[in-house]
CSV table of C-alpha atoms in Angstrom, one decimal:
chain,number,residue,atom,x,y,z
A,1450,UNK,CA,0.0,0.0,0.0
A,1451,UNK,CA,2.7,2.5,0.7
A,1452,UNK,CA,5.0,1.7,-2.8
A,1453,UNK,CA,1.4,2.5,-4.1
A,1454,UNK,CA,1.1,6.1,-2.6
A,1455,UNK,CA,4.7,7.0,-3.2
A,1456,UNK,CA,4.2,5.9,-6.7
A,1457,UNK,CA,1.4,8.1,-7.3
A,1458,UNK,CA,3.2,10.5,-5.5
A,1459,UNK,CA,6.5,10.4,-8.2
A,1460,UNK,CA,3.9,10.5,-10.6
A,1461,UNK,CA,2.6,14.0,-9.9
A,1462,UNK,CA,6.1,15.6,-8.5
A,1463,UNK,CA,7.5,15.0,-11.8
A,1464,UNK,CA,3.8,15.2,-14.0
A,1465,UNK,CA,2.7,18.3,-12.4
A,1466,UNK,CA,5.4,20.7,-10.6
A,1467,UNK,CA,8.1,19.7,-12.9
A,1468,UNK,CA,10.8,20.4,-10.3
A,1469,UNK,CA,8.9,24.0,-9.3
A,1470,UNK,CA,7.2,24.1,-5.8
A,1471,UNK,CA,4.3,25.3,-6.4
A,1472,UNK,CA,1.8,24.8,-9.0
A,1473,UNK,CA,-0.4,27.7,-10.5
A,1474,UNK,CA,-3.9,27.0,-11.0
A,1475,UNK,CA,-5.5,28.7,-13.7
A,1476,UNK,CA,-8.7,28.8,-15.8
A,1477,UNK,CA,-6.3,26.4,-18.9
A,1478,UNK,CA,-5.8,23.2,-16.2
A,1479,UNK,CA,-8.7,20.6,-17.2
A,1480,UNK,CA,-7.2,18.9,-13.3
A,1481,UNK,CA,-5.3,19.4,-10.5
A,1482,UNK,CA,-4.0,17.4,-8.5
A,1483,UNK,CA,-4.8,17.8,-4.7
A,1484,UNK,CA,-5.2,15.9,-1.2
A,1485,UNK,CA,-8.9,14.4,-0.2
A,1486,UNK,CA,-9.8,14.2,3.1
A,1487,UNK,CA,-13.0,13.4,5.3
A,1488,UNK,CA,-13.9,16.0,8.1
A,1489,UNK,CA,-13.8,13.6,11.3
A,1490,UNK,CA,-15.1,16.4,13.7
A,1491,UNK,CA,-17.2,19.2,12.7
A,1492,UNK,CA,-16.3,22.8,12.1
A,1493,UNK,CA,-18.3,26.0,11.7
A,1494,UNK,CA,-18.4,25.4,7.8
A,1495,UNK,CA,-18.1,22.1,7.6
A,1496,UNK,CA,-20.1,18.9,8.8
A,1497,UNK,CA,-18.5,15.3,9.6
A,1498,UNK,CA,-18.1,12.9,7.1
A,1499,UNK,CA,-17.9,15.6,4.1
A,1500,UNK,CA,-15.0,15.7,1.7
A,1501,UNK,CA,-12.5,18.5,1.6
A,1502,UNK,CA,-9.9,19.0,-1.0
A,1503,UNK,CA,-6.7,20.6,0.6
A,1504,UNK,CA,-4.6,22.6,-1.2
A,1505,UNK,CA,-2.0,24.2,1.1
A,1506,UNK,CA,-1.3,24.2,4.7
A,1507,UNK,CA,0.0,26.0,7.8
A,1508,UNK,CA,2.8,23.2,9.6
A,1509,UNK,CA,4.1,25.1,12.7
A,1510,UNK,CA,1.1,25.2,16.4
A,1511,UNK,CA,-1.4,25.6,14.4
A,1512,UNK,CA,-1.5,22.4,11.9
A,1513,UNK,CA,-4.6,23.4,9.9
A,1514,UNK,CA,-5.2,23.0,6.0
A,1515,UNK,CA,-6.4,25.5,3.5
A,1516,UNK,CA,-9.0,23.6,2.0
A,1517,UNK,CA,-12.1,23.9,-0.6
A,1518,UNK,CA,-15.0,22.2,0.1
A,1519,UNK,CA,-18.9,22.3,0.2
A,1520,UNK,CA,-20.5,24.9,3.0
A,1521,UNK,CA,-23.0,23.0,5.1
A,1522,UNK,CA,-25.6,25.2,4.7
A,1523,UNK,CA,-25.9,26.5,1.4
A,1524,UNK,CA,-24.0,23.9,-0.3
A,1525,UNK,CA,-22.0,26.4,-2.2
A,1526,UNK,CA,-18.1,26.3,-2.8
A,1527,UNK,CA,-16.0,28.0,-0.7
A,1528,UNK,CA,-12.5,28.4,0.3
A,1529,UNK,CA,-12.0,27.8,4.2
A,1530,UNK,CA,-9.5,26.5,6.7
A,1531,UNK,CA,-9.6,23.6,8.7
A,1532,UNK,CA,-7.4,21.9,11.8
A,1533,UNK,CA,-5.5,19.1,10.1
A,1534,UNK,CA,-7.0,17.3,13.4
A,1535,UNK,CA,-10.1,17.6,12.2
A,1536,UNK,CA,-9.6,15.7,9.0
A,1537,UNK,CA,-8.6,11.8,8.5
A,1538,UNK,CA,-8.7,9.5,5.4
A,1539,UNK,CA,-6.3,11.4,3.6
A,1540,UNK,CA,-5.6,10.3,-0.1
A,1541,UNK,CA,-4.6,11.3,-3.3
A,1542,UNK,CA,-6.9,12.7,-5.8
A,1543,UNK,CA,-6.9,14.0,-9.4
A,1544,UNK,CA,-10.0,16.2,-9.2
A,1545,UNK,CA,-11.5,17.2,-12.3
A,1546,UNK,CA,-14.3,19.2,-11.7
A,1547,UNK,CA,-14.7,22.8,-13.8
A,1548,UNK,CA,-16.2,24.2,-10.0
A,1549,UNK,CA,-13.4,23.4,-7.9
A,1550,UNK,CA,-10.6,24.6,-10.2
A,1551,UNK,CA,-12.4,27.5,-11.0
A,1552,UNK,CA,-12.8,28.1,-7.1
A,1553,UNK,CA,-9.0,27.8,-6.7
A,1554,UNK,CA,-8.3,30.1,-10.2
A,1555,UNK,CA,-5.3,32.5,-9.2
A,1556,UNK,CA,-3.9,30.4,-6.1
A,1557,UNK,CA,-0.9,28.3,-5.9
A,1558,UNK,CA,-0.8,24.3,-5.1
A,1559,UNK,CA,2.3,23.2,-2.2
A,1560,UNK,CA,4.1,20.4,-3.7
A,1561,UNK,CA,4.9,20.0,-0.3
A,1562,UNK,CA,1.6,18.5,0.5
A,1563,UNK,CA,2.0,15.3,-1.2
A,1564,UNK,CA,4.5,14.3,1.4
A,1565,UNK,CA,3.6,15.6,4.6
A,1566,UNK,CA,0.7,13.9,4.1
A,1567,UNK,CA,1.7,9.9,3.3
A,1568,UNK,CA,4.2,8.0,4.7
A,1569,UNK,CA,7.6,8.3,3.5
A,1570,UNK,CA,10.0,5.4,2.9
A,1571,UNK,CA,12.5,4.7,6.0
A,1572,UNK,CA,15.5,5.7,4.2
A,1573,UNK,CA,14.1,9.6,3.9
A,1574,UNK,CA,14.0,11.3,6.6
A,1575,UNK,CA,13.3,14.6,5.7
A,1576,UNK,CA,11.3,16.4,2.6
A,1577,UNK,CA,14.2,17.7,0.9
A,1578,UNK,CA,15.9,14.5,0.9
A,1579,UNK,CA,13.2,12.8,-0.8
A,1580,UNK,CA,12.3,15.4,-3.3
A,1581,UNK,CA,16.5,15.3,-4.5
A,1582,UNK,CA,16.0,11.9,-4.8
A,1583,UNK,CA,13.4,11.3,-7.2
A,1584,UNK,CA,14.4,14.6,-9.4
């Protein structure tokens, strides 16, 4: 199971970012690649079991994910942030629907993401390690 995320994970470093950090997103992109996750514990915006799309994050105390996702009221789009704690079931995901990318047109994708979020193998211990390697 892990060979199989860091696969995928090779896949889009070198597809998608192309040795860059970030990826733009613009109107042009038919998909993006970005992290799914499940909200385990509700938020203000969001309710459990819904599925977020993260697409940067803030590491440091705070741990929480800039995400898009549904409202739970109005069942709209919108661009939030949630704690990282909140979240579980995290996996990889092409997404190609027109509303999402259009909802993220003008903001940038972390290729740091990827990572942070699936295991890495033992031999890499830190992010730059691993990203030199498969460059």
């Amino acid at each position: 199971m892990q060979e199989q995320h860091i696969k995928k994970i090779n896949e889009i470093l070198l597809g998608y970012f192309c040795g860059h950090p970030l990826l733009d997103v613009n109107a042009t992109k038919d998909n993006i690649p970005l992290v799914a996750a499940n909200v385990q514990k509700s938020t203000h915006s969001f309710s459990e079991g819904q599925l977020l799309y993260i697409y940067n994050v803030f590491w440091g105390m705070n741990k929480k994910a800039l995400v898009v996702g549904r409202y739970r009221r109005k069942h709209r789009l919108i661009l939030g942030v949630c704690p990282i704690s909140s979240l579980s079931n995290f996996r990889l995901k092409l997404v190609y629907e027109p509303t999402v990318i259009s909802k993220l047109h003008g903001r940038y994708i972390d290729r740091g993401i990827f990572i942070r979020f699936f295991d890495l193998p033992g031999e890499f211990i830190n992010l730059r390690d691993y990203i030199q390697a498969i460059s």
